[in-house]
mmCIF file of C-alpha atoms and ligand atoms in Angstrom:
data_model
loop_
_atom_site.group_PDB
_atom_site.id
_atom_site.type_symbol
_atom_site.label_atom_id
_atom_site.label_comp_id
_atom_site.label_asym_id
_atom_site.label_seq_id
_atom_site.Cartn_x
_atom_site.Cartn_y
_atom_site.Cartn_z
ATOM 1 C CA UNK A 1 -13.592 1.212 7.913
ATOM 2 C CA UNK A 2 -15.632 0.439 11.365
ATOM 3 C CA UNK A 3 -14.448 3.648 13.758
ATOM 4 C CA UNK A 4 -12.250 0.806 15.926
ATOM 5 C CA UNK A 5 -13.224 1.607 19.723
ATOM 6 C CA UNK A 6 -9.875 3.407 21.994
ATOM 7 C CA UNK A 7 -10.141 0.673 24.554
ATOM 8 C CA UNK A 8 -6.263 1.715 25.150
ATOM 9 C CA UNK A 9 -6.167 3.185 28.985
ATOM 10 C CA UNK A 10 -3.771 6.230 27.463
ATOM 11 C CA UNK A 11 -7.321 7.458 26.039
ATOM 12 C CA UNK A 12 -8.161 9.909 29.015
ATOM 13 C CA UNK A 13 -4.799 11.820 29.030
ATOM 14 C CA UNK A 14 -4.664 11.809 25.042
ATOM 15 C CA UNK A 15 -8.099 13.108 24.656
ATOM 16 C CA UNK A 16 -7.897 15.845 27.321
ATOM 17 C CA UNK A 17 -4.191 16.829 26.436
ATOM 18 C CA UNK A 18 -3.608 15.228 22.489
ATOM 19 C CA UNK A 19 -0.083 15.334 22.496
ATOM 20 C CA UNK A 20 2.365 17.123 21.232
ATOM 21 C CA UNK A 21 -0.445 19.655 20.157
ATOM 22 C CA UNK A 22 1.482 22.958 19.937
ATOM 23 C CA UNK A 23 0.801 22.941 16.283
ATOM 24 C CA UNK A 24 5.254 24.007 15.046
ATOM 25 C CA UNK A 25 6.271 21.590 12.579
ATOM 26 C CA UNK A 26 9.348 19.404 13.939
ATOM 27 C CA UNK A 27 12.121 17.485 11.668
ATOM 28 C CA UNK A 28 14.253 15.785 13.744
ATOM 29 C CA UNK A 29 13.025 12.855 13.892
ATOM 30 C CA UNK A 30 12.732 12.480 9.806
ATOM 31 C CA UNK A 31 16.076 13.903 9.623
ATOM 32 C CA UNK A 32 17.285 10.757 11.752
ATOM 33 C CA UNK A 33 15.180 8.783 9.858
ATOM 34 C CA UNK A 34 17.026 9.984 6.110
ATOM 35 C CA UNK A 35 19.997 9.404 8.039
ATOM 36 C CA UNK A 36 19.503 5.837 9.002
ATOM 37 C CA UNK A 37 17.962 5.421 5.501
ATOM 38 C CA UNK A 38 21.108 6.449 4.026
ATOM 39 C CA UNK A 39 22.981 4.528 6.195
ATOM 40 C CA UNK A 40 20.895 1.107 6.576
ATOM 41 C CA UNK A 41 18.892 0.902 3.182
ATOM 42 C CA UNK A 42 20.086 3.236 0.462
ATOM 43 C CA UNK A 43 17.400 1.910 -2.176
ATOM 44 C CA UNK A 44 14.703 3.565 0.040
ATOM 45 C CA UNK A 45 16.018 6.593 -0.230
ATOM 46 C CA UNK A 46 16.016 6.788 -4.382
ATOM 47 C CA UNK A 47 12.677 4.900 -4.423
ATOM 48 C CA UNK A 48 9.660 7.108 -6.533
ATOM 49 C CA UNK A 49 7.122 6.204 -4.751
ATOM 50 C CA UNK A 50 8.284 6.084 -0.864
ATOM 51 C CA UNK A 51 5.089 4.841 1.192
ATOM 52 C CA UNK A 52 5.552 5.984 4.841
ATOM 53 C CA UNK A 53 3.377 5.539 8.241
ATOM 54 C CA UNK A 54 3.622 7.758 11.258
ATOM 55 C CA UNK A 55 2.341 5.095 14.228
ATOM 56 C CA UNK A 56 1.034 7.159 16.897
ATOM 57 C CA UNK A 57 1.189 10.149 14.824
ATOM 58 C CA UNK A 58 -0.807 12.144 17.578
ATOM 59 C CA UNK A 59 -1.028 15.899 16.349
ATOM 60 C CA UNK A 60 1.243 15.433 13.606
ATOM 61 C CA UNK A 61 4.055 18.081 14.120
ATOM 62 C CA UNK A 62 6.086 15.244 13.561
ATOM 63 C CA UNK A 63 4.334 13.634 10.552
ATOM 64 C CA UNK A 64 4.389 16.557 9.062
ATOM 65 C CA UNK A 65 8.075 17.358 9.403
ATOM 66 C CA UNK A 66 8.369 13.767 7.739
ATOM 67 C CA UNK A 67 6.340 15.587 4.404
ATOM 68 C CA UNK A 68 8.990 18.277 4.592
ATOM 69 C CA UNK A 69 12.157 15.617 4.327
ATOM 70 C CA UNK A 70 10.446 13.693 2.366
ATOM 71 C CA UNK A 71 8.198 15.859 -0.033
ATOM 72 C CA UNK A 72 8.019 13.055 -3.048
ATOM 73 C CA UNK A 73 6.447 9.926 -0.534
ATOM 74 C CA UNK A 74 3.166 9.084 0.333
ATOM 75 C CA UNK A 75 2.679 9.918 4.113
ATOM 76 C CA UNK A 76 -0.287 8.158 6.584
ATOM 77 C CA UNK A 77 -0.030 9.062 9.901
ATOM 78 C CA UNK A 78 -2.414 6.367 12.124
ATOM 79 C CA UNK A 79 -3.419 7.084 15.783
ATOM 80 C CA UNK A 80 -6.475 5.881 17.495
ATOM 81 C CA UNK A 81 -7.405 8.964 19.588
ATOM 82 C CA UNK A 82 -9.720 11.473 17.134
ATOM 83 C CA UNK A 83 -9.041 14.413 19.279
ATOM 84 C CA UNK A 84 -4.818 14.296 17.714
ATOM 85 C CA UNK A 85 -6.128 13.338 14.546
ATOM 86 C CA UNK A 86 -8.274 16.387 14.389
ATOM 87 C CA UNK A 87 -5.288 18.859 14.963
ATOM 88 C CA UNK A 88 -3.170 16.477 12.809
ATOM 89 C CA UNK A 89 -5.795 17.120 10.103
ATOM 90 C CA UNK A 90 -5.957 21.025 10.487
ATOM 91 C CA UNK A 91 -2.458 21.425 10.937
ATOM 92 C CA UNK A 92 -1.537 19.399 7.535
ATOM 93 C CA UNK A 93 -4.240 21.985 6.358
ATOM 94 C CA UNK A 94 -2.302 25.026 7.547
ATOM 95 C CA UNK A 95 0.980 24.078 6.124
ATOM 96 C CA UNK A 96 -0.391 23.156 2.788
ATOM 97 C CA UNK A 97 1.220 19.364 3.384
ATOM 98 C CA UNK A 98 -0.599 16.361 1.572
ATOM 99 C CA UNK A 99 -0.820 13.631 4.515
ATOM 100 C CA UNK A 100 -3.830 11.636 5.112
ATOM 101 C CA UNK A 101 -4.672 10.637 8.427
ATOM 102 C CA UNK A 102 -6.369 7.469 9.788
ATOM 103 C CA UNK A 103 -7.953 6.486 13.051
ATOM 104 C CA UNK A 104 -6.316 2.788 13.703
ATOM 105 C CA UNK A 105 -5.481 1.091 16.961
ATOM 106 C CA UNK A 106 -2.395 -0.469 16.556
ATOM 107 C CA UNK A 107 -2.900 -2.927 19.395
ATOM 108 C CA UNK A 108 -4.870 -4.782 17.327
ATOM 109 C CA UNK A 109 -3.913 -6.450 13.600
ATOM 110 C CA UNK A 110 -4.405 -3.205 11.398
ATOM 111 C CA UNK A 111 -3.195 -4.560 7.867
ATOM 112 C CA UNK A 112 -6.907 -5.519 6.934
ATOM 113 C CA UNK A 113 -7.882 -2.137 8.357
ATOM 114 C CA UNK A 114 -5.710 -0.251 6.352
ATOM 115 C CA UNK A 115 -6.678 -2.041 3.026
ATOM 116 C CA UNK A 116 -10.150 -1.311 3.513
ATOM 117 C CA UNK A 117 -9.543 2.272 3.954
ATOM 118 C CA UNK A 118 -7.340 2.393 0.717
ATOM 119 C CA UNK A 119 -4.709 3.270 2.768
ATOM 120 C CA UNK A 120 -2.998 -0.042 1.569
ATOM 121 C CA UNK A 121 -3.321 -1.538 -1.780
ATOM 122 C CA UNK A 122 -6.480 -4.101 -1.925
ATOM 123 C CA UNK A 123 -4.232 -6.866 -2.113
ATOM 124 C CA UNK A 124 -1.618 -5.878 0.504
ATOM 125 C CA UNK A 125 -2.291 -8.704 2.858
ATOM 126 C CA UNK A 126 -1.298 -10.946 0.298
ATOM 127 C CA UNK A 127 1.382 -9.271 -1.539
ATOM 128 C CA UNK A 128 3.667 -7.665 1.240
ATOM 129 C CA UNK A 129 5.497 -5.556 -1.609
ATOM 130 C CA UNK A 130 2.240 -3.430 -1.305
ATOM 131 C CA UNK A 131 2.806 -2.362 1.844
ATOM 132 C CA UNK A 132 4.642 0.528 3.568
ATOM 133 C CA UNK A 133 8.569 1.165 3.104
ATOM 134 C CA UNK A 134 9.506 2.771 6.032
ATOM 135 C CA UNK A 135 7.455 3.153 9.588
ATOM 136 C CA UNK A 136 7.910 5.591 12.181
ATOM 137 C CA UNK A 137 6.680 5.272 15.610
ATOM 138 C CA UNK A 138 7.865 7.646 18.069
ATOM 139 C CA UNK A 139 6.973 7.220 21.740
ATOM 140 C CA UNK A 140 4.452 4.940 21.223
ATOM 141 C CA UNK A 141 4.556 1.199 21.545
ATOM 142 C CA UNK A 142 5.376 1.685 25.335
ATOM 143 C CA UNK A 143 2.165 3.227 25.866
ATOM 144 C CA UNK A 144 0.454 -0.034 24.853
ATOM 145 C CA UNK A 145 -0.670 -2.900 27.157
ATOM 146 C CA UNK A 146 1.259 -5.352 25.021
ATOM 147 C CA UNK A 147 4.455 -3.316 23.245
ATOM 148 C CA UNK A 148 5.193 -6.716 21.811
ATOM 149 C CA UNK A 149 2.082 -6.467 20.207
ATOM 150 C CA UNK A 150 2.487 -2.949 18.729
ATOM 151 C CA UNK A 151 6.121 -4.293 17.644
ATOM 152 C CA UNK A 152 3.989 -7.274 15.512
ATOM 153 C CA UNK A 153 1.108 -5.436 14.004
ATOM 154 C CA UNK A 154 4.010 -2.995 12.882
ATOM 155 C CA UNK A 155 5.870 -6.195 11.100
ATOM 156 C CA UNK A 156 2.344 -6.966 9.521
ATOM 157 C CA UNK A 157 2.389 -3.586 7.375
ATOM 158 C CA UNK A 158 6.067 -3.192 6.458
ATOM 159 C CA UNK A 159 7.700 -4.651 3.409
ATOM 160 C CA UNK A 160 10.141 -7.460 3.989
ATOM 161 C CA UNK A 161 13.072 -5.202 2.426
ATOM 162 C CA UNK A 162 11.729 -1.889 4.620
ATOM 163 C CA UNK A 163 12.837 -0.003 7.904
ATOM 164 C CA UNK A 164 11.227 0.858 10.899
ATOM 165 C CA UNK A 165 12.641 3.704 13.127
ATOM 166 C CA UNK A 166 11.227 3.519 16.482
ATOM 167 C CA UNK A 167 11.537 5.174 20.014
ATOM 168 C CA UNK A 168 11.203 3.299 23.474
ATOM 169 C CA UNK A 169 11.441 4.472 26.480
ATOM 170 C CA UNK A 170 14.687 3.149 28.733
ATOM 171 C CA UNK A 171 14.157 1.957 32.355
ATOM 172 C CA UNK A 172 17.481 2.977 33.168
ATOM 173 C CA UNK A 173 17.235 6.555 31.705
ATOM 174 C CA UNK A 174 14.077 7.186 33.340
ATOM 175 C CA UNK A 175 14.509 5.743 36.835
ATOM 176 C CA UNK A 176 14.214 9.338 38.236
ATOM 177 C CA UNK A 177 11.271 9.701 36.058
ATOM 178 C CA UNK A 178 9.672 6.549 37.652
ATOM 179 C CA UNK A 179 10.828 7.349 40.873
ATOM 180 C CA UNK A 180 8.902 10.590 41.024
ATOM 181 C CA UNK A 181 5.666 8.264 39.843
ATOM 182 C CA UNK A 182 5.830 6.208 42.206
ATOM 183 C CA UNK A 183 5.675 9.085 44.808
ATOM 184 C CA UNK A 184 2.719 10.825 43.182
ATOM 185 C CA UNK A 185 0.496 7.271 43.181
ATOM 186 C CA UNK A 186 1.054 7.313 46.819
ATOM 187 C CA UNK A 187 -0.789 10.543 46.574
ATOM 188 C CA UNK A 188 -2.448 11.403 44.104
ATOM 189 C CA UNK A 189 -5.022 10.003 41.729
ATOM 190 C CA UNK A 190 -3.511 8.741 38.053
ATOM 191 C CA UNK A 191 -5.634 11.140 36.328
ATOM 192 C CA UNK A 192 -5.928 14.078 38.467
ATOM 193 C CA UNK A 193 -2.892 15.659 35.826
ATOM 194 C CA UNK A 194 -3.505 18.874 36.754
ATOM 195 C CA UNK A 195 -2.604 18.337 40.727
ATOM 196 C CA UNK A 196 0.006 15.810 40.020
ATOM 197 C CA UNK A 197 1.984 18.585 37.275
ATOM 198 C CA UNK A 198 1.870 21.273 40.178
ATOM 199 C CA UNK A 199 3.190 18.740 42.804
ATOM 200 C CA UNK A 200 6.046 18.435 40.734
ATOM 201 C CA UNK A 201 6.621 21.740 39.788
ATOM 202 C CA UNK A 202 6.153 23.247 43.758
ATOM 203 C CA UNK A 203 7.956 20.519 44.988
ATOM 204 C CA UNK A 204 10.896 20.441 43.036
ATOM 205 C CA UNK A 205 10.678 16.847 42.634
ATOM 206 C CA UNK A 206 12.021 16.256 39.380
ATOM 207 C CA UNK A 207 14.796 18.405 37.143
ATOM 208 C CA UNK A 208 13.048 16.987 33.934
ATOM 209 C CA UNK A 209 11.120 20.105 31.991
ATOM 210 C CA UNK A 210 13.123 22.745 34.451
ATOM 211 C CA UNK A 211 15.292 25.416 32.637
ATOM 212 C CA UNK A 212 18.565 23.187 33.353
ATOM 213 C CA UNK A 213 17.187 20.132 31.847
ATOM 214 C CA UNK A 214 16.531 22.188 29.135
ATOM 215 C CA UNK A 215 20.159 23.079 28.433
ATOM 216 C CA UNK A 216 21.410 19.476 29.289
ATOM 217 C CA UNK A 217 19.440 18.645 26.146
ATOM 218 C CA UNK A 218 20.426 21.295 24.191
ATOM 219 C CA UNK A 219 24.071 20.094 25.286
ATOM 220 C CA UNK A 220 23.053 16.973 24.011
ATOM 221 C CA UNK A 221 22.359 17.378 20.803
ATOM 222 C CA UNK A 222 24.778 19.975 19.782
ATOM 223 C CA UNK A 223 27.309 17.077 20.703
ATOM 224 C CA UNK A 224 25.350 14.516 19.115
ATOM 225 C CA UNK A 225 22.928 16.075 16.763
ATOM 226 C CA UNK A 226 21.133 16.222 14.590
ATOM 227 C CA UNK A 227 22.060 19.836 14.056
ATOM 228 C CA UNK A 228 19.489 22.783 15.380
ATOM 229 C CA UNK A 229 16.956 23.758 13.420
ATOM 230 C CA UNK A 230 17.182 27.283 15.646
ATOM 231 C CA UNK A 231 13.304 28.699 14.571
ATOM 232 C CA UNK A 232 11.899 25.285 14.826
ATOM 233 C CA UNK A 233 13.257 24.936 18.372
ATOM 234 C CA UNK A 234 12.072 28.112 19.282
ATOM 235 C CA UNK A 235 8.626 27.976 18.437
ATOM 236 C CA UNK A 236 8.593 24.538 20.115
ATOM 237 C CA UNK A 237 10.092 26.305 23.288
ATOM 238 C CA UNK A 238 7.485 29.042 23.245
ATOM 239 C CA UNK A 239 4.249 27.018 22.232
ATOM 240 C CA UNK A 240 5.364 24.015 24.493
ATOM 241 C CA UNK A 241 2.395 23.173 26.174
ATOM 242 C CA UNK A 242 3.494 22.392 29.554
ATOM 243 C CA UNK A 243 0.659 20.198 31.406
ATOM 244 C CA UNK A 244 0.657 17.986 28.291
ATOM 245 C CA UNK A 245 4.459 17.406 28.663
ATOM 246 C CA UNK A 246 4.424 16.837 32.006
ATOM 247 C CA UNK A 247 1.582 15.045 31.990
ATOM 248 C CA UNK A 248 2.916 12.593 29.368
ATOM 249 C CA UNK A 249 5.973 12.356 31.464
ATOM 250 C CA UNK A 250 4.730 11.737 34.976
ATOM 251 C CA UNK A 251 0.850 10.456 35.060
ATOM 252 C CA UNK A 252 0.475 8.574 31.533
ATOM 253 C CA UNK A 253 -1.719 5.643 32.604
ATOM 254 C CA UNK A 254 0.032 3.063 30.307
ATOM 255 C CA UNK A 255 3.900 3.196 29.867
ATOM 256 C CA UNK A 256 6.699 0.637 30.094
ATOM 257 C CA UNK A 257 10.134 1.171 29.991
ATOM 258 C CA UNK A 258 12.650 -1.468 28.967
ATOM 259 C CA UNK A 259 16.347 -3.102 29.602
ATOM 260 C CA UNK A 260 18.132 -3.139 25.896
ATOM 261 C CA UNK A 261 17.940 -6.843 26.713
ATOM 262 C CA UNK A 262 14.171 -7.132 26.917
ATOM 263 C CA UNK A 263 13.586 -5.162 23.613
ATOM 264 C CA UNK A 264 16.177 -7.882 21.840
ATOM 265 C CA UNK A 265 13.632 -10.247 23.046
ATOM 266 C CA UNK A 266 10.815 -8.627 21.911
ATOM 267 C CA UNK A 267 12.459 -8.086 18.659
ATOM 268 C CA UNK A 268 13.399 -12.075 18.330
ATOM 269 C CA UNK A 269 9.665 -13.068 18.845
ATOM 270 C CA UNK A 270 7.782 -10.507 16.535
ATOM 271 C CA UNK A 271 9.925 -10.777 13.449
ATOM 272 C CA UNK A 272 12.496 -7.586 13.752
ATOM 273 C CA UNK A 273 16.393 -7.666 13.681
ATOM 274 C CA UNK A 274 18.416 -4.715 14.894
ATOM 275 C CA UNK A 275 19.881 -2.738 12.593
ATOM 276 C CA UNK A 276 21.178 -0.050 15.116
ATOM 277 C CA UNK A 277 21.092 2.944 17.343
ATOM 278 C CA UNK A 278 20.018 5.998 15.300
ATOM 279 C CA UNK A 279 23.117 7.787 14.710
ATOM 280 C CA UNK A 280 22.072 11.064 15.777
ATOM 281 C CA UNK A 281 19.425 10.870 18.444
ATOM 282 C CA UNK A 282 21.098 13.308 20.954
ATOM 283 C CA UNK A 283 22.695 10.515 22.550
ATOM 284 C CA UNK A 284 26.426 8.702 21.584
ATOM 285 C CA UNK A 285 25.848 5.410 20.085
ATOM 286 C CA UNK A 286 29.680 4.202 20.494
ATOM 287 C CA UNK A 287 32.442 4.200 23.724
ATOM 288 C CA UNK A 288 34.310 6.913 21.434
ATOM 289 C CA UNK A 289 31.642 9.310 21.406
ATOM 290 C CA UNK A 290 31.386 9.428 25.078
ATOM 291 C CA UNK A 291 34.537 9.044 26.026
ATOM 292 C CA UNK A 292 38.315 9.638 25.288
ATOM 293 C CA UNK A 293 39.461 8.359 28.343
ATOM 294 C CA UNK A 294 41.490 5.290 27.836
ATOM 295 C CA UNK A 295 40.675 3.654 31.149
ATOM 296 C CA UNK A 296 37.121 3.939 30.317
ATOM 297 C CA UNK A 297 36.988 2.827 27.014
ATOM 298 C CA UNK A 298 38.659 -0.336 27.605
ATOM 299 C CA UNK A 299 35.585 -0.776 30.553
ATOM 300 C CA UNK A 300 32.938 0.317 28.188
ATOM 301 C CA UNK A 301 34.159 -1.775 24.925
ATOM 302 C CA UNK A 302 34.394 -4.920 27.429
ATOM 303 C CA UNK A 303 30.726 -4.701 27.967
ATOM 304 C CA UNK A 304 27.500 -7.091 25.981
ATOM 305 C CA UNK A 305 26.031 -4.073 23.096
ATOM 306 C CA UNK A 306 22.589 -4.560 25.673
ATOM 307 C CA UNK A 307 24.287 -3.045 28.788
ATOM 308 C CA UNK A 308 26.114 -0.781 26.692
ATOM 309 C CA UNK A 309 22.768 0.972 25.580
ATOM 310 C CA UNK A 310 21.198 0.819 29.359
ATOM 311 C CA UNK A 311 24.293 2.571 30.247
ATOM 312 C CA UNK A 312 24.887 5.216 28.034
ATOM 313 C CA UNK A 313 20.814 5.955 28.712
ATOM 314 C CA UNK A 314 21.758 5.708 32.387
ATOM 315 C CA UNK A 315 24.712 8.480 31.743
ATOM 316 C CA UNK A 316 22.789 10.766 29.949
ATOM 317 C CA UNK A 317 19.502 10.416 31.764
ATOM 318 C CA UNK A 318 17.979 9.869 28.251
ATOM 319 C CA UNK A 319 14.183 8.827 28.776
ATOM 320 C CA UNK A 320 14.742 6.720 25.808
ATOM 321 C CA UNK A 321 16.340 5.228 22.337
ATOM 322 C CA UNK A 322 15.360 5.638 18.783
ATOM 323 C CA UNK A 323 17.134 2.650 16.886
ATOM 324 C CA UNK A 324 16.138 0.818 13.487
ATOM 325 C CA UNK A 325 14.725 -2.246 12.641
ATOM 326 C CA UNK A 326 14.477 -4.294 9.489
ATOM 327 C CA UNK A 327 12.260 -7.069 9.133
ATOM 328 C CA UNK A 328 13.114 -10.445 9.841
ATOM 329 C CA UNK A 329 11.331 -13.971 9.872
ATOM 330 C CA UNK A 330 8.714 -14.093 12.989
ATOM 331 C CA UNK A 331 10.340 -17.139 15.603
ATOM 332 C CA UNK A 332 8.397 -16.720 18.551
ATOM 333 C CA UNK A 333 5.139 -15.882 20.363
ATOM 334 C CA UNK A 334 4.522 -12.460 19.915
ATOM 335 C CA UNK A 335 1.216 -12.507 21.964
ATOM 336 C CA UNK A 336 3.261 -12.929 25.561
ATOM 337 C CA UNK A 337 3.972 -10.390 27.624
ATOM 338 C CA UNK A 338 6.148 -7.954 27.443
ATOM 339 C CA UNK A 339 7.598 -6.116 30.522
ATOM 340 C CA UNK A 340 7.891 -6.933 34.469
ATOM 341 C CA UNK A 341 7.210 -3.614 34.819
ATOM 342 C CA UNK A 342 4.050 -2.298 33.203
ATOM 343 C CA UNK A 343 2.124 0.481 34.534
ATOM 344 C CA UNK A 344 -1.138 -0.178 32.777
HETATM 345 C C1 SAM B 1 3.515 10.483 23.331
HETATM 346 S S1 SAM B 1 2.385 10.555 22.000
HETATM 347 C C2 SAM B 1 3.523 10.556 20.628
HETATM 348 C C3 SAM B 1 3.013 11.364 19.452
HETATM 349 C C4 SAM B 1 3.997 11.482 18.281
HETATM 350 N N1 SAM B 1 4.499 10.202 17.840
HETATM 351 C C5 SAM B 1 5.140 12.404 18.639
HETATM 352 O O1 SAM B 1 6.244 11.896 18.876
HETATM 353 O O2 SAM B 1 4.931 13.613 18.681
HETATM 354 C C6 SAM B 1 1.708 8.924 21.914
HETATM 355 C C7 SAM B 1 0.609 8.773 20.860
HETATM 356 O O3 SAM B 1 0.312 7.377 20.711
HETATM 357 C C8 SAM B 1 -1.069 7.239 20.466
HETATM 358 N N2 SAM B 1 -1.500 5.881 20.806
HETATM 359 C C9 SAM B 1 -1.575 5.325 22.031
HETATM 360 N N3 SAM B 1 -2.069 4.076 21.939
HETATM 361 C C10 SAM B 1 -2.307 3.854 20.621
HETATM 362 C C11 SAM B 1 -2.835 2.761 19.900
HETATM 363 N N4 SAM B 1 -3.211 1.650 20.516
HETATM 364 N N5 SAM B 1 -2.948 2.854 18.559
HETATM 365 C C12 SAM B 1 -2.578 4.009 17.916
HETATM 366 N N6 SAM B 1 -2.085 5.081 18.559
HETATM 367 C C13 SAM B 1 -1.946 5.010 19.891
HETATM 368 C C14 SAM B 1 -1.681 8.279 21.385
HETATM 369 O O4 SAM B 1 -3.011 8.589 21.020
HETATM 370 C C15 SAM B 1 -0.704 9.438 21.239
HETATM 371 O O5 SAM B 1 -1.113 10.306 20.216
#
């Protein structure tokens, strides 16, 4: 395969920080994704020979968490910036995982290019029962100039009875988050990372990556789950590279961030219907989870499923959802474009 060319603006920031790079070996996102296997399509789950891609793998902590869930599948992580795929190949190496990584840029069609790296079957684009059973893409598609895009190259290497777990970022959970950018660019150059993380840190302009964010997520997820994996979590808290966090979080040169209602758009055009919030993403996915007051149930089961998901992301201050997906028949133009409020 042709080494495709990172036109994607993200490429500064993921070449000098790859992210998440700290090299500790992360489940919780496969866990959620056996969940809402088991949950949303049981067959998957018994299937010998489980085909699964990573979208956006970057360094691969999380792909290769995915190889520890699911030891018996075939794993491909796919990013387009070398520098993650290099760690993602050494740290596969170190843990004695079998992935294989592939450089891809999934803002453009990649079915072809994964057939002629044998990554697919040589008659994949034909037969779609060749191609992958489950896709993950975690923090991704909103880095892209055209999400919708991302969301219809994904539907072009999925089965038509598979899954796809993704994670978006929420406009509503990440207004302070925006906020904060928007101060900086008054400032500050987009890619001077290094000045724009201290401004943030010696300003006190942001709670996010502080010590009491910290424990509102660990708050979080013991309500919500999934359950601590307690070493895992504290390697993660004492390799954490912090510039490349905060980096990602505050000066990434591509992100959008979306209403609920917007993604159901998206979803309608590139050939996706919603199968549902992932169950245990460290956020509630129903009124009874966050609430037992009756007065506020009856507000919160009044409301459209859309604003119910901005809200809850509001509440929490959760940057963002992971939900599933299963594919669907493609109704609209996926090529238009996406958000009012890109930052590309
Ligand atoms: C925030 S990181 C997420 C990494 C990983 N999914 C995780 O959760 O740890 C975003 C990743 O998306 C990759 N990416 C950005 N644009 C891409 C594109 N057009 N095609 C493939 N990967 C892309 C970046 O290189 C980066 O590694």
């Amino acid at each position: 395969m042709g080494e495709p060319t990172n036109r994607s603006s993200t490429a500064p920031l993921y070449t000098q920080l790859p992210y998440p790079g700290d090299g500790v070996v992360r489940t919780t996102s496969a866990r959620i994704l056996r969940e809402g296997m088991r949950r949303l399509a049981p067959a998957l789950l018994s299937k010998a020979d489980l085909r699964i891609a990573d979208v956006g793998c970057g360094t691969g902590e999380a792909t290769a968490g995915l190889a520890r869930i699911f030891p018996n599948a075939r794993i491909v992580g796919i990013d387009v910036n070398p520098a993650s795929l290099e760690l993602a190949r050494r740290l596969a190496d170190r843990s004695k995982l079998n992935l294989t990584f592939v450089r891809c840029d999934i803002s453009e069609p990649v079915l072809d290019a994964l057939c002629a790296a044998s990554v697919l079957g040589r008659n994949a684009a034909s037969n779609p029962a060749e191609r992958f059973d489950v896709v993950t893409s975690m923090g991704v598609l909103h880095h892209l100039a055209d999400p919708a895009a991302g969301f219809s190259h994904v539907r072009s290497i999925i089965r038509e009875d598979g899954l796809f777990q993704v994670y978006v970022y929420s406009r509503t959970g990440r207004r302070e988050v925006l906020a904060v950018r928007d101060l900086l660019d008054r400032f500050l150059p987009a890619d001077a990372f290094d000045r724009r993380a201290r401004t943030v840190r010696v300003l006190r302009l942001s709670r996010k990556h502080t010590l009491i964010d910290g424990l509102q997520t660990l708050r979080r997820r013991l309500r919500f789950g999934p359950p601590f994996r307690l070493m895992e979590i504290i390697r993660v808290a004492l390799r954490r590279n912090r510039l490349t966090h905060v980096s990602d979080t505050f000066s990434n040169p591509c992100e959008h961030s979306f209403l609920f209602e917007e993604l159901l758009a998206i979803f309608a055009r590139t050939g996706w219907d919603f199968a549902g919030l992932a169950k245990r993403g460290g956020l509630p996915v129903t009124p009874e989870e966050h609430t037992r007051d009756p007065q506020a149930l009856e507000a919160l089961r009044a409301l459209p499923p859309a604003v119910l998901c901005d809200l809850l992301a509001f509440h929490y201050r959760a940057a963002g959802w992971t939900f599933f997906l299963r594919p669907a028949e493609v109704v609209g133009d996926a090529t238009e474009s996406a958000s009012r409020l890109a930052r590309c």
